Tab-separated table of C-alpha atoms and ligand atoms in Angstrom:
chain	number	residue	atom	x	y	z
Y	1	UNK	CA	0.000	0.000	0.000
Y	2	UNK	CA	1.394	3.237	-1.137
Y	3	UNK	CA	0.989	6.075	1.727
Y	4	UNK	CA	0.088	9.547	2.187
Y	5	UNK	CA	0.037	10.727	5.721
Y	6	UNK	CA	3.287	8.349	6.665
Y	7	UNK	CA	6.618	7.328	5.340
Y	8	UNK	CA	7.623	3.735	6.436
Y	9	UNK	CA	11.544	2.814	5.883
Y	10	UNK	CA	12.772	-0.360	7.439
Y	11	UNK	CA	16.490	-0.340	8.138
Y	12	UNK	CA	19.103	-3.205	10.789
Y	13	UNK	CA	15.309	-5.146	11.538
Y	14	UNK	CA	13.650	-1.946	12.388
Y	15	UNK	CA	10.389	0.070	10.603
Y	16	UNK	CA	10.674	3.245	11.062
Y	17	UNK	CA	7.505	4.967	10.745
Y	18	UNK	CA	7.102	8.496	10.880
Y	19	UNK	CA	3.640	10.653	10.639
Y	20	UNK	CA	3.980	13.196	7.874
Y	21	UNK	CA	0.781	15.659	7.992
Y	22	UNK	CA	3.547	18.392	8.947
Y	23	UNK	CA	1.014	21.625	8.181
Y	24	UNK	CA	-1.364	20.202	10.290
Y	25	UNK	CA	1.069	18.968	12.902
Y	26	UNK	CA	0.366	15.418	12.255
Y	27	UNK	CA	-2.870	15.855	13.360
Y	28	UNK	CA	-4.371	11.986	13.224
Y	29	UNK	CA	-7.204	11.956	10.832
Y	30	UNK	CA	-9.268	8.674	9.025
Y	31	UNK	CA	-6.452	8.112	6.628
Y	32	UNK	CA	-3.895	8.371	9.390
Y	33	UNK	CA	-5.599	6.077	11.176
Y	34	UNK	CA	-5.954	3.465	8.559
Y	35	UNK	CA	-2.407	3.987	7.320
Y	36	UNK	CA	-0.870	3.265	10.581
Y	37	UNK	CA	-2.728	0.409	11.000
Y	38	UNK	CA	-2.333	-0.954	7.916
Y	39	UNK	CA	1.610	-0.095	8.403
Y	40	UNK	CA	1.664	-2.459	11.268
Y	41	UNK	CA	-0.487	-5.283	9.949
Y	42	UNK	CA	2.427	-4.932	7.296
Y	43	UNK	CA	5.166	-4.970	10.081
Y	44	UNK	CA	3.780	-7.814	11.955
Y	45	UNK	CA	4.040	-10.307	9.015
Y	46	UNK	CA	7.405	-8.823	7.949
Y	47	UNK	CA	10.242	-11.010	9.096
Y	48	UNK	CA	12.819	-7.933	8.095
Y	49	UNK	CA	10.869	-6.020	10.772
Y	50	UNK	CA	12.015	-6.996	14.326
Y	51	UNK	CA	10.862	-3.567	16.014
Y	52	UNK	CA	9.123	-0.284	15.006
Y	53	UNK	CA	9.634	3.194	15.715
Y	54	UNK	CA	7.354	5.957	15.227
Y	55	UNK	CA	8.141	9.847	15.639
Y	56	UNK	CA	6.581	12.348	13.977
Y	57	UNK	CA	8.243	15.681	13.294
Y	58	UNK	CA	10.909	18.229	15.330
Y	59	UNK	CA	8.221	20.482	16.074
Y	60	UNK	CA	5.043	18.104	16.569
Y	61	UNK	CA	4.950	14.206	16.724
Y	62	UNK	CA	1.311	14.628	16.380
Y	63	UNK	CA	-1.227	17.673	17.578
Y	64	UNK	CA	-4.244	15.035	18.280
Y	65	UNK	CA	-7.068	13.937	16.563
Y	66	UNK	CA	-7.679	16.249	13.589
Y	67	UNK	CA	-9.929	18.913	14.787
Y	68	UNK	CA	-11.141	19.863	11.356
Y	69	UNK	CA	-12.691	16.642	10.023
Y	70	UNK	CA	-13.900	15.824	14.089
Y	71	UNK	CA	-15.575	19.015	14.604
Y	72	UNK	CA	-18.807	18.190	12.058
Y	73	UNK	CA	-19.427	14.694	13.384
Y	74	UNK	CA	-22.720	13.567	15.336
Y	75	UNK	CA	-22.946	10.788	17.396
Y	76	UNK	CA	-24.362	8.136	15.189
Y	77	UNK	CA	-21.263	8.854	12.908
Y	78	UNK	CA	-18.511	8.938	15.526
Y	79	UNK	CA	-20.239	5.419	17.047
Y	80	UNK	CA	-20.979	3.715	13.885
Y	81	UNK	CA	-17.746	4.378	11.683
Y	82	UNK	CA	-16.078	3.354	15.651
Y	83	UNK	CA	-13.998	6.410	15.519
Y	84	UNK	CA	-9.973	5.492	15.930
Y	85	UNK	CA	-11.220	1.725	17.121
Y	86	UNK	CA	-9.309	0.798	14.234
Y	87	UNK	CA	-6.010	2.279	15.709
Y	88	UNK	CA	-6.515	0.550	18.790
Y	89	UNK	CA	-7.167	-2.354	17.783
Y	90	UNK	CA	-3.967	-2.537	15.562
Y	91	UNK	CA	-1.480	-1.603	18.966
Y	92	UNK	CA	-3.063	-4.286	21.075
Y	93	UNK	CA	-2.903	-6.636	18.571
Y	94	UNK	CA	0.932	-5.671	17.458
Y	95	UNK	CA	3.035	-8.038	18.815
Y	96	UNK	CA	6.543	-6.527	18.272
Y	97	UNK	CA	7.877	-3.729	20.247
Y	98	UNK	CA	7.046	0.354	19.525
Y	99	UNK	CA	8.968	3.024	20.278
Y	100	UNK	CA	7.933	6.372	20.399
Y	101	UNK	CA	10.131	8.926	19.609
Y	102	UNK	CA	8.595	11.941	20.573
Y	103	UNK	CA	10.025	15.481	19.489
Y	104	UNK	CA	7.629	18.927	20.054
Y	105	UNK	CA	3.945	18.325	20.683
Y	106	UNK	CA	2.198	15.194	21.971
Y	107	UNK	CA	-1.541	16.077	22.600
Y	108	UNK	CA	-4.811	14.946	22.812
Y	109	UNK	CA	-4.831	11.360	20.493
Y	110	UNK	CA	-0.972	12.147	20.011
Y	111	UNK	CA	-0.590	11.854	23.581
Y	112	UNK	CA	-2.412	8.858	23.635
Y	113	UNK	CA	-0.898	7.486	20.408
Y	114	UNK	CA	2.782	7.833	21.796
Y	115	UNK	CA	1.159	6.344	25.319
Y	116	UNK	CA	0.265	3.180	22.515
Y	117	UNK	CA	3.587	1.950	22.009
Y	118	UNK	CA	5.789	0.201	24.459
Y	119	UNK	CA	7.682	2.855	26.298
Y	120	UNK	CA	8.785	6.921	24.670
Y	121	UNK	CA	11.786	8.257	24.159
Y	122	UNK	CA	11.421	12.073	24.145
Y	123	UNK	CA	13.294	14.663	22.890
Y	124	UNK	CA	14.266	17.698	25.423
Y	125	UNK	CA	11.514	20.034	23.577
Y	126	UNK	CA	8.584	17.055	24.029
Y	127	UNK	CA	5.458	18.938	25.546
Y	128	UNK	CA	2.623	16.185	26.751
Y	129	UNK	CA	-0.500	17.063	26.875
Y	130	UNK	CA	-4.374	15.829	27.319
Y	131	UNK	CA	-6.419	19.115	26.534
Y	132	UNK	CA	-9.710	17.714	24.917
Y	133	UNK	CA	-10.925	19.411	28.085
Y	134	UNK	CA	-10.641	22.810	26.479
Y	135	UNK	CA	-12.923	21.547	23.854
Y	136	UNK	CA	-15.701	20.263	24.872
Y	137	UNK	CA	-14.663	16.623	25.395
Y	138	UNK	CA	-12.718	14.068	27.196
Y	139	UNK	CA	-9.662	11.934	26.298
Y	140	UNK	CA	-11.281	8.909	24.064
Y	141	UNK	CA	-8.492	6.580	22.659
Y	142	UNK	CA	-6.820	6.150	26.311
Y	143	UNK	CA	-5.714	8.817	27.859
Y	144	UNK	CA	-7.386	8.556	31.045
Y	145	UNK	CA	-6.607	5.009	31.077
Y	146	UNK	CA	-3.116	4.796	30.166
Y	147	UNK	CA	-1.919	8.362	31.527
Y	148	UNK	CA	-3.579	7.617	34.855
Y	149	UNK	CA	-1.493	4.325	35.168
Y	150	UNK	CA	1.624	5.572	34.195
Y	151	UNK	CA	1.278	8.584	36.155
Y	152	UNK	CA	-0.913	8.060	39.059
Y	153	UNK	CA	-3.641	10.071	39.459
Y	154	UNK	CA	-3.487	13.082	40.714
Y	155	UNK	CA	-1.405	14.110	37.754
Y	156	UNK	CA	-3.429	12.429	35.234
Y	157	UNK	CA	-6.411	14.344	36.668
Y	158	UNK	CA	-4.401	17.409	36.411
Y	159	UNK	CA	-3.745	16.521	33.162
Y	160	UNK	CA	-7.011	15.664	32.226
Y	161	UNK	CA	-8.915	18.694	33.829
Y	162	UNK	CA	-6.743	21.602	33.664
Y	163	UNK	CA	-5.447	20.711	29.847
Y	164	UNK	CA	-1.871	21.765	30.566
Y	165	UNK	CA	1.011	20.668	29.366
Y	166	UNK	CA	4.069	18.669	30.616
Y	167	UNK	CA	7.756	19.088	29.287
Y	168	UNK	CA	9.855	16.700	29.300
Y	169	UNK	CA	11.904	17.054	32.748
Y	170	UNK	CA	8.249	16.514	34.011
Y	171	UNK	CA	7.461	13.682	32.080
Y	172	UNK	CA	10.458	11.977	32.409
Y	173	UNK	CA	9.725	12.236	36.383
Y	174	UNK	CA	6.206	10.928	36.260
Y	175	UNK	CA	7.499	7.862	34.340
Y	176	UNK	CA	5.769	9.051	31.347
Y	177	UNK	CA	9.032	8.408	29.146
Y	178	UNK	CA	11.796	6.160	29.898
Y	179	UNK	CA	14.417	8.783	28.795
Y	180	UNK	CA	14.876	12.379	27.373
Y	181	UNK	CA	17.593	13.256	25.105
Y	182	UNK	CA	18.251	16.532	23.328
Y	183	UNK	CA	16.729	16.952	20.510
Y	184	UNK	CA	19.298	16.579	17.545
Y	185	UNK	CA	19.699	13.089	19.782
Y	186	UNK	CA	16.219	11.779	19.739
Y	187	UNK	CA	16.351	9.449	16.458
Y	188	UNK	CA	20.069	7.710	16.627
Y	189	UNK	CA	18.829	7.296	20.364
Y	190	UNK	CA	15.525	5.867	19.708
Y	191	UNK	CA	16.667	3.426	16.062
Y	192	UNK	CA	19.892	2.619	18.553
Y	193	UNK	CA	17.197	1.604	21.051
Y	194	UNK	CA	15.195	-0.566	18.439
Y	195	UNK	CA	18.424	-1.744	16.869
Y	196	UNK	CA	19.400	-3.368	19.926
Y	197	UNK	CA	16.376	-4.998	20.924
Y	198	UNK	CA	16.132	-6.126	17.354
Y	199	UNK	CA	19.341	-8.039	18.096
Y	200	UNK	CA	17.810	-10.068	20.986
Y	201	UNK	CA	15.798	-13.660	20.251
Y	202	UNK	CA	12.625	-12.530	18.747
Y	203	UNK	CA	10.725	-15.436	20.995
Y	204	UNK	CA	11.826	-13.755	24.630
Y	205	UNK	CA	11.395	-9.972	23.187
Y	206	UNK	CA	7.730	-11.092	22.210
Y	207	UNK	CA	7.221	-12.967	25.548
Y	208	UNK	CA	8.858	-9.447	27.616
Y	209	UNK	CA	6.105	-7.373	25.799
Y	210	UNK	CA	3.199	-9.765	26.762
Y	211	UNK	CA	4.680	-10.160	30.233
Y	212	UNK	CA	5.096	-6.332	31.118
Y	213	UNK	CA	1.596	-5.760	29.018
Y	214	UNK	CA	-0.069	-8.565	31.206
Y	215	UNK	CA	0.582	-7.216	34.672
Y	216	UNK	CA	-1.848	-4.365	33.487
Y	217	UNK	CA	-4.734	-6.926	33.573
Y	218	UNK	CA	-4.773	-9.354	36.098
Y	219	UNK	CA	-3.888	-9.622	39.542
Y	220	UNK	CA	-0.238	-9.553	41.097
Y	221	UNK	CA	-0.730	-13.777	42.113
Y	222	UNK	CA	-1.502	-14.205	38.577
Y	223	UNK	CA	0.723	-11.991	36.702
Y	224	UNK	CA	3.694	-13.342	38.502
Y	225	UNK	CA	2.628	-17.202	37.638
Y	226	UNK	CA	2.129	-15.999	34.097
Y	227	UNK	CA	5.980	-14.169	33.982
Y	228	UNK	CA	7.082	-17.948	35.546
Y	229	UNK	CA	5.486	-19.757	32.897
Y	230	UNK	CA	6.727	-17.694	30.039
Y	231	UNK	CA	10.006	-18.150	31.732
Y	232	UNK	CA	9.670	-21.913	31.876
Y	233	UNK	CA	8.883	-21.903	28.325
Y	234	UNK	CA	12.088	-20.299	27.171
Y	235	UNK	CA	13.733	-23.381	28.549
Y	236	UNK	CA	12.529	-24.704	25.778
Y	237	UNK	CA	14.155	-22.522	23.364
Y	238	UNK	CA	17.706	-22.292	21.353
Y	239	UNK	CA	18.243	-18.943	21.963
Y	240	UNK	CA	18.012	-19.753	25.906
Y	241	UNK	CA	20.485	-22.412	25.124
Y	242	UNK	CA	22.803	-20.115	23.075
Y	243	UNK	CA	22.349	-17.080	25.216
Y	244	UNK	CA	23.319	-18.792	27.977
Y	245	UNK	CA	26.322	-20.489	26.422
Y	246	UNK	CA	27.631	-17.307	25.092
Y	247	UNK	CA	27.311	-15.858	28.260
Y	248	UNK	CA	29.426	-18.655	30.158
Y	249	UNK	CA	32.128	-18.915	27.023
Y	250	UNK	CA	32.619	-15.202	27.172
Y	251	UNK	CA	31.265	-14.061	23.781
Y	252	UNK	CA	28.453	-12.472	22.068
Y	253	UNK	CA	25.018	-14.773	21.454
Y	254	UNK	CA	23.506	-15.685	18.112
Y	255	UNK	CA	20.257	-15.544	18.261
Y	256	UNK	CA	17.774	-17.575	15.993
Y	257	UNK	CA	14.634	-17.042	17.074
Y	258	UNK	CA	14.220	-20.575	17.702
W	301	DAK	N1	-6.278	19.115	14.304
W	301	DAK	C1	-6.280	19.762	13.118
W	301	DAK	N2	-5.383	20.698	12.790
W	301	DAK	C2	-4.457	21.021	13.715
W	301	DAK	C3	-4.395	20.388	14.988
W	301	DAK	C4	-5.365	19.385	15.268
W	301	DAK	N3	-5.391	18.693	16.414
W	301	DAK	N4	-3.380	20.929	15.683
W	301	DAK	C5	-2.813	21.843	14.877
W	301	DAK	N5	-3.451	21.890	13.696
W	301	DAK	C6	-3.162	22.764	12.551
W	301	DAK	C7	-3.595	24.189	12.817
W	301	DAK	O1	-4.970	24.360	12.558
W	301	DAK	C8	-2.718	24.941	11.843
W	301	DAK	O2	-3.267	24.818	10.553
W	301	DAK	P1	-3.407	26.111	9.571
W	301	DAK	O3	-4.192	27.108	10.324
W	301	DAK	O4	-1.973	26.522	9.345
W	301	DAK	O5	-4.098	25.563	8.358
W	301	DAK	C9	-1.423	24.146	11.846
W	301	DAK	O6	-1.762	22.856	12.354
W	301	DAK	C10	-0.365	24.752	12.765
W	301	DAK	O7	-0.950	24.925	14.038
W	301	DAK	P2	-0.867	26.307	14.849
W	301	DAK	O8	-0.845	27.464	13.917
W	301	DAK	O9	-1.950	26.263	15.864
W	301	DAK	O10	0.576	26.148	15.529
W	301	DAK	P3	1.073	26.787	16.894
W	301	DAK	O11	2.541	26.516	16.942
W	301	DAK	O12	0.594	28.194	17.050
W	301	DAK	O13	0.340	25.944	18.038
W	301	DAK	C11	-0.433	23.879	19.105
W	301	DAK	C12	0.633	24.570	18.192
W	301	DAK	C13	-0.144	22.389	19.089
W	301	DAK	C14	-0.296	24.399	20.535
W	301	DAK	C15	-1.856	24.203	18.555
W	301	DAK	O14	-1.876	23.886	17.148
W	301	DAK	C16	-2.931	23.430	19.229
W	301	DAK	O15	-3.358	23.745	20.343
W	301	DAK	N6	-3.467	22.397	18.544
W	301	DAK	C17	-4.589	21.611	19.018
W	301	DAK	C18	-4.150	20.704	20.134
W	301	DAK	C19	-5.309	19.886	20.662
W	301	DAK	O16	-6.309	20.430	21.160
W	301	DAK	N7	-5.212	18.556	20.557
W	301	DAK	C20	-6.268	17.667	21.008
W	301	DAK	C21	-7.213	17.407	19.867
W	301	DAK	S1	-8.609	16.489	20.407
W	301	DAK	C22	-11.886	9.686	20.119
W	301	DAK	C23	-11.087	9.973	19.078
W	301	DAK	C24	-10.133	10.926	19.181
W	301	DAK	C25	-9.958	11.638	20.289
W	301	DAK	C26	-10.750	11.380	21.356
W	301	DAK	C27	-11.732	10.424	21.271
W	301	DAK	N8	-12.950	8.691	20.060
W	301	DAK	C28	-13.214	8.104	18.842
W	301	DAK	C29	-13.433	8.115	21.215
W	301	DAK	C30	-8.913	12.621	20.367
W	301	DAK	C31	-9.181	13.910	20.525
W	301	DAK	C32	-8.103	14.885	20.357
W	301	DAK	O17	-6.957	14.576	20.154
């Protein structure tokens, strides 16, 4: 599929996939929507693809939802066309690891689009922000959700009800993002992030994200048999095999996903 709102390059076992609406500061719109999720459909089935990374511009990985083609919906439309249910659907089903690289403006659905992928990287100039609150609405593809767990929430609340925006320093502090990085920075530190999980077996990266993902649904007693099972399981991988031999003869593993 040729697209029109992204540009998808896949480089060393990782897509990179950056938004590219850049006069309407990647504002997420239908096509967005349907060309990310096709994009990862594409990357899941891709064997060159061993981890993603999305950014979005310096100045704006992505504004929010675009308020131009929301602002003339009813309800009916919004409920029956399941407005960004598509998008959501295609994260929780995406079994390889996203990072965000976030640079300039994360708001509203960008906020919640960067809070999608498996942990943010943000540039020094990142500015979070959930401010549906200023128009008339309320954070609707996870914000409240996600922000609140990652943030606790008194801050997500903040957040939420004031519509203000968090830098970087702040987010970084909140365990928002798992590191900030100057600017000029952010992309060899986020592809040198993906490159090196893309070394790692493929198996125990794709067990790690279903691990870490699972302890946000169930119970500590059964998240923590879960994380022992998976961990059983590898024993019944190569790469366990090899990993650990490598690590005993003093060299560097070779993984085969097997
Ligand atoms: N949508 C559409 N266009 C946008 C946009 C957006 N979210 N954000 C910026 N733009 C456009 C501007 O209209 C402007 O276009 P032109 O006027 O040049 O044609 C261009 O991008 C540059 O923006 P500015 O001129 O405003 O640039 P500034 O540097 O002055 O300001 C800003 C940057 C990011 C502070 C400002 O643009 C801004 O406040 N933008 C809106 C931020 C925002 O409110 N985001 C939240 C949107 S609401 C759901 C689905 C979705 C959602 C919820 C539920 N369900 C289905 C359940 C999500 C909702 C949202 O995300």
């Amino acid at each position: 599929m040729a697209y029109e709102t992204i540009i998808v390059d896949i480089e060393d076992g990782v897509a990179l996939i950056q938004l590219n609406r850049p006069d309407a500061l990647n504002a997420i719109n239908s096509k967005v929507v349907a060309e990310l999720a096709d994009a990862l459909a594409a990357a899941e089935v891709n064997d060159k693809v061993r981890a993603v990374v999305l950014t979005g511009s310096e100045k704006a990985f992505a504004a929010g939802a675009d308020i131009r083609e929301m602002s003339e919906k009813n309800f009916v439309e919004m409920f029956t066309e399941d407005f960004f249910g598509p998008l959501n659907e295609a994260f929780l089903k995406f079994r390889k690891p996203v990072i965000a690289a976030v640079s300039g403006y994360a708001l509203g659905g960008g906020c919640e689009l960067a809070l999608m992928c498996d942990f943010i990287i943000a540039a020094d100039n990142a500015k979070f922000g959930q401010p549906e609150i200023n128009l008339g609405v309320v954070a609707g593809i996870g914000g409240t959700q996600r922000l609140t767990r990652l943030v606790g929430k008194s801050k997500s609340m903040d957040m939420h009800l004031t519509g203000r925006f968090m830098d970087a320093t702040e987010a970084e502090r909140s365990g928002l993002v798992s590191r900030v990085v100057p600017a000029i920075k952010l992309m060899p530190e986020a592809m040198g992030a993906a490159k090196k999980v893309a070394e790692k077996s493929q198996v125990a990266v794709m067990v790690v994200k279903e691990a870490v993902n699972r302890s946000y649904e169930t119970t500590l007693r059964e998240g923590l048999l879960f994380e022992r099972r998976v961990f059983h399981a590898l024993f019944a991988t190569e790469d366990q095999k090899e990993g650990m031999q490598a690590f005993l003869e003093k060299r560097e593993p070779q993984f085969r996903d097997r």
